[in-house]
């Protein structure tokens, strides 16, 4: 049970209460029976039959006994323990699916999909890893074999060239080491063999030189090259090992990619199959949950019967405590009685307006209502165009005007504005209704102007404690209050004049600047359009020239084809002037050839046939003809 609140646009504000009746949809539909060819549910019919003015909610069970006697509880007791409802505003029915259960199924489905995909990935990762491992092991054996062969070959090469390298001794590093060793020997010999006092310098130098040469001759050059070859061999081994690792890593990546691609379709197909199975299961589970757990809810919206359209906290608690809906036909019976009496009076002719029957039963004979052409001054700022049109027609109508519209469309505002417009024309207005609440609403919305002097002799019975503020004794007070309200409205209209003036000036300057920019842009645009027009004209001329050239091109192509056929005719020794060849060229060739032949040699005028005959002659015959020529 929810109390709604909140204003929407210019709609009339009033409190609503919503009564929700929920049933399991499956059981509800199974309870339907066929009547007159249609499936109907008796409970739904009863729910939808709850009408306005005859329903209230109460905290007492209507089937219980009265607290005062053994008889059934009375309407009065039920009303005292409940809350009266106003007009039924709306009734809607809709399904409420088991959202929580469906979300839980979606969550389980997501987990199952994720788990299934992970299992499939893990399965194929294991297969791929094993196949990659086997391929890498085979490749590693092959690489190790090749590396061993290269190392052995390199070792043999070093061993075979050792003696020659020692003999030539061209290695700069070894030469450097030997020179260094010789310098050490020289330094040590000089250090350990001092010059004797009796020994001359040249003798000393000669002796030291002999010692140095003797000691240097002992240097084992081969050991240096053996050591070098050992190091080179080790470097070669290290290089081969590094290359082996690099090749293995590349091969592993390549093989992993190849095998992964090989199983990619299998992985995708297994995932698709798994998803299809889980999708089917999810769909089945959801359909079952929706079918068995969906609730059908009937929401009935009623207006609360408060004249002030205000709900206190106490009233909200009272509403929350109510559990039962009660149908009360007393007001309905009274209303039917009043309507019956009104119809009797209507049939008897006891009506104030003699044209009422025409309005009700022959509206096509009435003239179309036309609003008077005048400058209307509106007193209610919240009116929209539709409402203003209704006011114009109401004021301009003759005798009666019918206004129809659903709740919240502003009918009361139209009535209040119509009252103000009629009073402006010097008329008096009587407002009547079958409910006090409707009159209260109109009085609350009457414009606060001096011309309107509202008087209400019978106060509203919706709130008996509240004094009638439109009693004649408050006539003067209301008059001055209306004047004061109207003056405040006028003052507020000009209160922010200076601020509005400044804002207007700023906006005006901005508009001027924008206009200047637009004019400048327009000039640029006009210039650009002129350039575009020039280019378009040039394009037309160029297209025209292109068309002429294309025509010439077609003629040239035809001439070329004719010349080619003419050439083939001449090459084939056919000098007959046919239709599909260049006749003038054929004739020209014939004229050049004719002097070469005597008439008595070849009388036939077809020189092409002459050439054919010549080519068909034997050498002996050709010699005969040549002599004749």
XYZ file of C-alpha atoms in Angstrom:
629
model
C 0.000 0.000 0.000
C 1.674 3.193 -1.238
C 0.724 6.851 -0.972
C 1.819 8.714 -4.080
C 3.034 12.305 -4.181
C 4.790 14.715 -6.500
C 3.730 17.337 -9.018
C 3.886 16.742 -12.769
C 3.788 19.831 -15.016
C 0.532 21.779 -14.516
C -1.572 18.837 -13.397
C -3.914 19.159 -10.434
C -2.394 17.729 -7.290
C -4.324 15.208 -5.262
C -3.341 12.227 -3.079
C -3.835 8.671 -4.282
C -3.867 5.336 -2.541
C -3.016 2.128 -4.325
C -4.570 -1.193 -3.349
C -2.634 -4.235 -4.599
C -4.298 -7.622 -5.005
C -1.831 -10.383 -5.918
C -2.459 -13.941 -7.089
C -0.307 -16.709 -8.515
C -0.745 -16.333 -12.268
C -0.758 -20.056 -13.033
C -3.420 -20.832 -10.445
C -5.319 -17.679 -11.456
C -5.421 -18.694 -15.136
C -6.354 -22.277 -14.296
C -9.385 -20.921 -12.435
C -10.787 -19.360 -15.633
C -13.972 -20.828 -17.093
C -15.592 -20.423 -20.493
C -18.629 -18.160 -20.586
C -20.239 -17.123 -23.856
C -17.197 -18.319 -25.772
C -14.695 -16.376 -23.649
C -12.368 -17.379 -20.836
C -13.278 -15.370 -17.758
C -12.193 -15.401 -14.161
C -14.869 -14.648 -11.589
C -12.377 -13.204 -9.129
C -10.934 -10.868 -11.765
C -14.449 -9.695 -12.666
C -15.124 -8.871 -9.031
C -11.805 -7.024 -8.686
C -12.499 -4.913 -11.764
C -16.034 -4.180 -10.612
C -14.768 -2.170 -7.638
C -16.103 1.273 -8.578
C -15.970 4.785 -7.169
C -17.879 6.177 -4.164
C -18.811 2.767 -2.843
C -15.568 1.334 -1.519
C -13.719 1.997 1.697
C -10.955 0.245 3.563
C -11.226 -0.881 7.178
C -9.284 -2.704 9.859
C -12.337 -4.793 10.933
C -13.331 -8.022 9.220
C -16.722 -7.332 7.537
C -17.790 -10.911 8.340
C -17.203 -10.468 12.083
C -19.835 -9.637 14.711
C -20.535 -6.239 16.176
C -18.907 -5.259 19.428
C -22.302 -4.112 20.780
C -24.424 -7.187 20.013
C -24.409 -10.573 18.355
C -25.398 -9.147 14.990
C -23.080 -8.594 12.077
C -20.841 -5.546 12.270
C -22.462 -2.416 10.840
C -21.218 -0.056 8.143
C -20.823 2.613 10.760
C -18.439 0.473 12.803
C -16.500 -0.480 9.717
C -16.205 3.173 8.657
C -15.109 4.282 12.136
C -12.306 1.686 12.012
C -11.385 2.498 8.430
C -10.819 5.182 5.852
C -13.154 6.388 3.112
C -11.842 6.327 -0.441
C -12.669 8.827 -3.161
C -13.103 8.165 -6.863
C -11.335 5.250 -8.408
C -8.624 6.869 -10.512
C -7.252 3.901 -12.408
C -6.965 0.130 -12.405
C -4.095 -1.764 -13.989
C -3.044 -5.379 -14.028
C 0.419 -6.652 -14.783
C 2.610 -9.665 -14.217
C 5.450 -9.712 -11.711
C 8.025 -12.265 -12.671
C 10.228 -13.925 -10.044
C 13.098 -11.504 -10.616
C 15.250 -12.780 -7.763
C 14.962 -16.373 -8.944
C 15.656 -15.380 -12.550
C 18.708 -13.367 -11.489
C 19.907 -16.360 -9.464
C 19.504 -18.577 -12.558
C 21.490 -16.037 -14.613
C 24.220 -16.056 -11.967
C 24.363 -19.863 -11.933
C 24.422 -19.847 -15.757
C 27.330 -17.370 -15.787
C 29.265 -19.501 -13.294
C 28.554 -22.691 -15.277
C 29.644 -21.054 -18.553
C 32.848 -19.792 -16.958
C 33.561 -23.166 -15.370
C 32.834 -25.022 -18.618
C 35.068 -22.708 -20.656
C 37.894 -23.031 -18.123
C 37.639 -26.844 -18.160
C 37.712 -26.893 -21.977
C 40.697 -24.500 -22.040
C 42.539 -26.556 -19.407
C 41.836 -29.774 -21.314
C 43.230 -28.468 -24.596
C 46.091 -26.624 -22.881
C 47.229 -29.973 -21.502
C 46.960 -31.623 -24.927
C 48.771 -28.733 -26.639
C 51.476 -28.655 -23.971
C 52.148 -32.382 -24.339
C 52.344 -32.234 -28.144
C 54.600 -29.166 -28.011
C 56.856 -30.915 -25.505
C 57.213 -33.999 -27.741
C 57.936 -31.875 -30.811
C 60.493 -29.759 -28.925
C 62.271 -32.884 -27.595
C 62.616 -34.300 -31.120
C 63.820 -30.977 -32.436
C 66.283 -30.644 -29.550
C 67.803 -34.036 -30.326
C 68.237 -33.012 -33.941
C 69.827 -29.685 -32.955
C 72.158 -31.381 -30.454
C 73.293 -33.766 -33.144
C 73.963 -30.927 -35.563
C 75.723 -28.879 -32.870
C 77.986 -31.850 -31.944
C 78.897 -32.309 -35.583
C 79.762 -28.636 -35.954
C 81.864 -28.638 -32.742
C 83.721 -31.801 -33.766
C 84.368 -30.347 -37.181
C 85.617 -27.107 -35.659
C 87.893 -29.021 -33.244
C 89.416 -31.018 -36.109
C 89.949 -27.811 -38.025
C 91.765 -26.248 -35.062
C 93.890 -29.365 -34.468
C 94.876 -29.670 -38.107
C 95.915 -26.027 -38.353
C 97.778 -25.935 -35.002
C 101.285 -26.686 -36.287
C 100.921 -24.290 -39.196
C 99.594 -21.556 -36.871
C 102.558 -22.095 -34.536
C 104.942 -22.039 -37.441
C 103.492 -18.863 -38.958
C 102.707 -17.243 -35.605
C 100.459 -14.547 -37.066
C 98.011 -14.269 -34.169
C 98.361 -10.702 -32.934
C 97.105 -11.530 -29.444
C 99.659 -14.318 -29.039
C 102.433 -12.167 -30.522
C 101.493 -9.497 -27.988
C 101.627 -12.031 -25.158
C 105.011 -13.348 -26.309
C 106.400 -9.811 -26.577
C 105.149 -9.132 -23.103
C 106.795 -12.341 -21.888
C 110.062 -11.355 -23.560
C 109.985 -7.959 -21.866
C 109.460 -9.664 -18.522
C 112.428 -11.967 -19.249
C 114.575 -9.013 -20.261
C 113.591 -7.090 -17.135
C 114.289 -10.062 -14.849
C 117.679 -10.851 -16.478
C 118.809 -7.266 -16.223
C 117.610 -7.156 -12.673
C 119.359 -10.387 -11.689
C 122.577 -9.760 -13.690
C 124.227 -6.560 -12.686
C 127.170 -5.145 -14.599
C 130.544 -5.971 -13.033
C 132.840 -3.038 -12.347
C 135.578 -4.533 -14.441
C 133.136 -5.414 -17.196
C 132.876 -3.052 -20.070
C 129.523 -1.799 -21.326
C 129.663 -3.583 -24.623
C 130.681 -6.780 -22.931
C 127.833 -6.407 -20.489
C 125.329 -5.698 -23.253
C 126.572 -8.698 -25.224
C 126.343 -10.974 -22.197
C 122.792 -9.758 -21.359
C 121.711 -10.221 -24.969
C 122.924 -13.808 -24.983
C 121.096 -14.530 -21.744
C 117.890 -12.943 -23.056
C 118.034 -14.873 -26.321
C 118.757 -18.065 -24.465
C 115.824 -17.526 -22.123
C 113.458 -16.379 -24.878
C 114.257 -19.454 -26.895
C 112.736 -21.466 -24.086
C 109.274 -19.812 -24.600
C 106.741 -22.475 -25.673
C 104.810 -20.747 -28.490
C 102.753 -23.862 -29.126
C 101.282 -23.771 -25.628
C 99.888 -20.317 -26.418
C 98.135 -21.611 -29.528
C 96.928 -24.709 -27.693
C 95.455 -22.469 -25.033
C 93.944 -20.213 -27.712
C 92.391 -23.180 -29.533
C 90.972 -24.484 -26.279
C 89.362 -21.118 -25.605
C 88.068 -20.853 -29.189
C 86.601 -24.323 -28.907
C 84.880 -23.415 -25.632
C 83.523 -20.204 -27.166
C 82.217 -22.224 -30.070
C 80.546 -24.654 -27.659
C 78.960 -21.741 -25.761
C 77.817 -20.124 -28.998
C 76.228 -23.358 -30.169
C 74.509 -23.827 -26.828
C 73.125 -20.255 -26.938
C 71.984 -20.753 -30.521
C 70.420 -24.065 -29.475
C 68.424 -22.346 -26.717
C 67.339 -19.557 -29.067
C 66.228 -21.970 -31.768
C 64.428 -24.143 -29.229
C 62.610 -21.083 -27.816
C 61.596 -19.931 -31.312
C 60.554 -23.419 -32.291
C 58.527 -23.839 -29.087
C 56.664 -20.550 -29.734
C 56.065 -21.466 -33.378
C 54.992 -25.016 -32.549
C 52.744 -23.800 -29.754
C 51.052 -21.394 -32.178
C 50.673 -24.115 -34.844
C 49.203 -26.681 -32.459
C 46.981 -24.062 -30.830
C 45.617 -23.121 -34.264
C 45.159 -26.817 -35.027
C 42.891 -27.235 -32.003
C 41.263 -23.781 -32.236
C 38.194 -25.065 -34.090
C 37.848 -27.974 -31.672
C 37.998 -25.597 -28.701
C 35.458 -23.265 -30.284
C 33.103 -26.130 -31.217
C 33.243 -27.607 -27.729
C 32.546 -24.178 -26.194
C 29.647 -23.595 -28.620
C 28.217 -27.011 -27.797
C 28.620 -26.424 -24.067
C 27.022 -22.960 -24.343
C 24.100 -24.315 -26.367
C 23.462 -26.962 -23.714
C 23.670 -24.413 -20.900
C 21.503 -21.939 -22.873
C 18.841 -24.594 -23.338
C 18.994 -25.462 -19.641
C 18.761 -21.776 -18.635
C 15.819 -21.201 -20.987
C 14.015 -24.262 -19.629
C 14.670 -23.277 -16.002
C 13.519 -19.692 -16.624
C 10.370 -20.777 -18.429
C 9.534 -23.124 -15.565
C 10.192 -20.434 -12.939
C 8.140 -17.841 -14.856
C 5.293 -20.257 -15.389
C 5.071 -21.461 -11.795
C 6.166 -18.393 -9.797
C 4.871 -15.361 -11.737
C 2.363 -13.252 -9.827
C -0.463 -11.276 -11.419
C -1.055 -8.009 -9.582
C -4.162 -5.840 -9.810
C -3.396 -2.278 -8.709
C -6.401 -0.091 -7.944
C -5.760 3.641 -7.502
C -8.271 5.685 -5.470
C -8.401 9.317 -4.525
C -8.446 9.933 -0.800
C -11.537 11.750 0.373
C -9.795 14.703 2.017
C -11.072 18.153 1.048
C -7.629 19.732 1.463
C -5.803 17.044 -0.515
C -3.457 16.614 2.442
C -2.664 13.425 4.345
C -1.474 13.589 7.927
C 0.815 11.040 9.565
C -2.116 9.853 11.671
C -4.161 9.219 8.550
C -1.241 7.359 6.960
C -1.070 5.050 10.007
C -4.815 4.516 9.780
C -4.485 3.608 6.123
C -1.632 1.187 6.853
C -3.707 -0.626 9.491
C -6.558 -1.370 7.078
C -6.684 -4.891 5.651
C -10.183 -5.179 4.152
C -12.022 -3.570 1.223
C -15.726 -2.962 1.851
C -18.421 -2.271 -0.737
C -20.953 0.327 0.488
C -24.013 0.848 -1.681
C -25.685 3.475 0.485
C -24.199 6.420 -1.388
C -24.952 4.666 -4.659
C -28.592 4.248 -3.725
C -28.850 7.934 -2.707
C -27.223 8.995 -5.955
C -29.560 6.803 -8.001
C -32.500 8.340 -6.170
C -31.287 11.873 -6.956
C -30.664 10.981 -10.576
C -34.080 9.383 -10.840
C -35.703 12.534 -9.464
C -33.655 14.686 -11.872
C -34.793 12.581 -14.832
C -38.406 12.818 -13.706
C -38.074 16.600 -13.538
C -36.406 16.648 -16.938
C -39.206 14.598 -18.515
C -41.808 16.787 -16.798
C -40.159 19.983 -18.058
C -39.179 21.280 -14.654
C -35.746 22.577 -15.759
C -34.245 26.056 -15.627
C -32.842 25.953 -19.170
C -35.515 25.029 -21.749
C -32.810 24.273 -24.356
C -31.242 21.548 -22.203
C -32.903 18.727 -24.151
C -31.572 20.178 -27.409
C -28.049 20.268 -26.016
C -28.280 16.665 -24.860
C -30.217 14.991 -27.656
C -29.812 17.164 -30.778
C -26.334 18.727 -30.552
C -25.974 18.724 -34.363
C -28.649 21.457 -34.571
C -26.621 23.797 -32.367
C -24.369 26.476 -33.800
C -20.618 26.042 -33.506
C -19.247 27.966 -30.532
C -16.960 30.739 -31.747
C -14.774 32.692 -29.359
C -15.248 36.439 -29.391
C -12.353 38.220 -31.136
C -10.740 40.313 -28.428
C -7.490 40.756 -26.583
C -7.817 38.335 -23.727
C -6.179 39.140 -20.401
C -5.497 35.933 -18.498
C -5.554 35.810 -14.704
C -4.102 32.322 -14.235
C -0.555 32.074 -15.599
C -0.553 28.264 -15.594
C -3.123 27.864 -18.396
C -2.007 26.114 -21.568
C -3.424 26.746 -25.048
C -6.034 23.973 -24.838
C -7.310 25.350 -21.538
C -7.409 28.902 -22.916
C -9.394 27.683 -25.914
C -11.907 26.003 -23.556
C -12.251 29.266 -21.577
C -12.902 31.272 -24.754
C -15.609 28.845 -25.895
C -17.203 28.705 -22.431
C -17.409 32.495 -22.190
C -18.687 32.778 -25.760
C -21.275 29.982 -25.479
C -24.990 30.626 -25.277
C -26.666 29.171 -22.233
C -24.635 25.984 -21.636
C -21.132 24.673 -22.236
C -19.991 21.102 -21.595
C -16.348 20.495 -20.560
C -15.025 16.950 -20.427
C -11.630 15.544 -19.493
C -9.925 12.913 -17.308
C -8.669 13.782 -13.815
C -5.570 15.940 -13.695
C -6.132 17.769 -16.999
C -6.956 21.110 -15.332
C -10.752 21.318 -15.642
C -10.985 23.152 -12.313
C -8.496 25.776 -13.512
C -10.600 26.286 -16.660
C -13.697 26.818 -14.470
C -11.858 29.302 -12.242
C -10.557 31.296 -15.235
C -14.016 31.208 -16.843
C -15.485 32.677 -13.628
C -12.934 35.504 -13.748
C -13.659 36.244 -17.423
C -17.437 36.324 -16.834
C -17.053 38.635 -13.844
C -14.856 40.866 -15.980
C -17.876 41.214 -18.316
C -20.023 42.322 -15.369
C -21.799 39.017 -14.775
C -22.477 37.154 -11.556
C -21.561 33.484 -11.301
C -23.095 30.687 -9.237
C -20.908 27.611 -8.727
C -22.656 24.347 -7.864
C -21.683 20.684 -7.755
C -22.859 17.399 -6.340
C -19.844 17.357 -3.995
C -18.506 20.002 -1.647
C -14.968 19.070 -2.603
C -15.398 20.214 -6.204
C -16.605 23.631 -4.990
C -13.675 23.837 -2.565
C -11.254 23.219 -5.444
C -12.783 25.990 -7.577
C -12.752 28.510 -4.715
C -9.096 27.739 -3.986
C -8.148 28.424 -7.604
C -10.134 31.631 -8.146
C -7.791 34.468 -9.196
C -7.059 36.946 -6.397
C -8.389 40.105 -8.057
C -10.604 42.872 -6.688
C -13.424 42.195 -9.175
C -14.023 38.713 -7.774
C -15.978 38.773 -4.491
C -16.423 35.094 -3.505
C -19.300 34.299 -1.117
C -20.195 30.846 0.176
C -23.257 30.568 2.377
C -22.958 26.830 3.033
C -19.468 25.822 4.229
C -17.706 22.610 3.208
C -18.567 19.641 5.390
C -15.256 17.926 4.652
C -13.604 19.824 7.461
C -16.221 20.975 9.963
C -13.643 22.429 12.368
C -12.395 24.848 9.771
C -14.223 28.155 9.588
C -15.850 29.198 6.295
C -13.373 31.763 4.949
C -15.842 32.863 2.264
C -18.590 33.730 4.726
C -20.234 37.143 4.027
C -18.697 38.516 7.228
C -15.256 38.143 5.580
C -16.395 39.967 2.451
C -14.414 43.168 3.077
C -11.379 41.282 4.306
C -11.339 39.086 1.187
C -11.792 42.183 -0.995
C -8.677 43.848 0.422
C -6.775 40.562 0.448
C -7.478 40.182 -3.276
C -6.320 43.742 -3.919
C -3.179 43.108 -1.862
C -2.496 39.843 -3.663
C -2.962 41.499 -7.056
C -0.609 44.360 -6.081
C 2.026 41.905 -4.822
C 1.781 40.080 -8.116
C 2.288 43.348 -10.000
C 5.225 44.332 -7.757
C 6.877 40.933 -8.225
C 6.469 41.331 -11.960
C 8.664 44.484 -11.914
C 10.801 43.623 -8.899
C 13.668 42.319 -10.935
C 13.275 44.860 -13.744
C 16.826 46.260 -13.420
C 18.351 42.786 -13.355
C 16.248 41.729 -16.329
C 17.261 44.918 -18.125
C 20.975 44.154 -17.644
C 20.491 40.555 -18.728
C 18.528 41.738 -21.762
C 21.313 44.177 -22.696
C 23.943 41.432 -22.370
C 21.877 39.024 -24.423
C 21.209 41.752 -26.980
C 24.954 42.446 -27.336
C 25.601 38.731 -27.735
C 22.915 38.544 -30.393
C 24.393 41.553 -32.214
C 27.815 39.907 -32.170
C 26.306 36.642 -33.348
C 24.448 38.506 -36.087
C 27.690 40.221 -37.233
C 29.429 36.834 -37.329
C 26.538 35.383 -39.276
C 26.612 38.260 -41.778
C 30.377 37.875 -42.152
C 29.999 34.151 -42.585
C 27.213 34.784 -45.070
C 29.546 36.943 -47.173
C 32.175 34.236 -47.101
C 29.491 31.710 -47.980
C 28.208 33.856 -50.865
C 31.751 34.225 -52.184
C 32.298 30.499 -51.862
C 29.010 29.858 -53.681
C 30.160 32.149 -56.506
C 33.430 30.218 -56.740
C 31.503 26.962 -56.697
C 29.264 28.260 -59.502
C 32.345 29.193 -61.551
C 33.807 25.742 -61.027
C 30.477 24.170 -61.927
C 30.345 26.223 -65.158
C 33.939 25.200 -65.960
C 33.021 21.617 -65.197
C 30.081 21.850 -67.631
C 32.388 23.212 -70.364
C 34.963 20.507 -69.682
C 32.276 17.794 -69.694
C 31.006 19.181 -73.000
C 34.514 19.075 -74.480
C 35.008 15.568 -73.107
C 31.754 14.502 -74.777
C 32.939 15.940 -78.127
C 36.316 14.222 -77.763
C 34.606 10.946 -76.907
C 32.563 11.242 -80.095
C 35.746 11.935 -82.069
C 37.419 9.040 -80.302
C 34.626 6.710 -81.427
C 34.978 7.940 -85.043
C 38.766 7.447 -84.906
C 38.268 3.953 -83.512
C 35.959 3.157 -86.462
C 38.520 4.541 -88.933
C 41.267 2.476 -87.291
C 39.156 -0.675 -87.627
C 38.563 0.107 -91.315
C 42.291 0.712 -91.865
C 43.144 -2.564 -90.129
C 40.713 -4.447 -92.364
C 42.150 -2.626 -95.377
C 45.662 -3.622 -94.304
C 44.601 -7.256 -93.916
C 43.014 -7.118 -97.404
C 46.252 -5.825 -98.930
C 48.403 -8.311 -96.947
C 46.123 -11.110 -98.148
C 46.552 -9.848 -101.748
C 42.894 -8.926 -101.963
C 42.584 -5.622 -103.842
C 38.835 -5.834 -104.393
C 37.146 -2.563 -103.145
C 34.687 -4.062 -100.650
C 32.337 -2.099 -98.418
C 34.237 -2.675 -95.132
C 37.620 -1.387 -96.354
C 39.164 1.950 -97.262
C 38.263 2.056 -100.935
C 40.472 5.002 -101.831
C 43.552 3.216 -100.441
C 42.728 0.053 -102.389
C 42.232 2.091 -105.528
C 45.487 3.951 -104.921
C 47.394 0.666 -104.515
C 45.798 -0.702 -107.681
C 46.816 2.405 -109.630
C 50.411 2.035 -108.441
C 50.476 -1.639 -109.407
C 48.677 -1.462 -112.770
C 51.583 0.160 -114.732
C 53.767 -2.762 -113.753
C 51.631 -5.195 -115.726
C 50.798 -5.255 -119.428
C 47.214 -5.766 -120.449
C 48.033 -8.643 -122.716
C 49.827 -10.429 -119.919
C 46.967 -10.378 -117.426
C 43.670 -9.120 -118.753
C 41.564 -9.699 -115.609
C 41.108 -6.459 -113.665
C 41.310 -8.278 -110.324
C 44.988 -7.764 -109.410
C 44.463 -9.567 -106.123
C 43.599 -12.729 -108.016
C 46.762 -12.138 -110.067
C 48.881 -12.261 -106.920
C 47.164 -15.417 -105.771
C 47.826 -17.045 -109.125
C 51.465 -15.996 -109.001
C 51.941 -17.498 -105.555
C 50.385 -20.750 -106.750
C 52.819 -21.086 -109.698
C 55.787 -23.434 -109.656
C 59.296 -22.019 -110.071
C 59.415 -23.019 -113.740
C 56.050 -21.422 -114.496
C 57.106 -18.361 -112.512
C 60.193 -17.960 -114.683
C 58.008 -18.057 -117.785
C 55.680 -15.401 -116.446
C 58.620 -13.298 -115.296
C 59.997 -13.214 -118.827
C 56.592 -12.115 -120.076
C 56.475 -9.339 -117.452
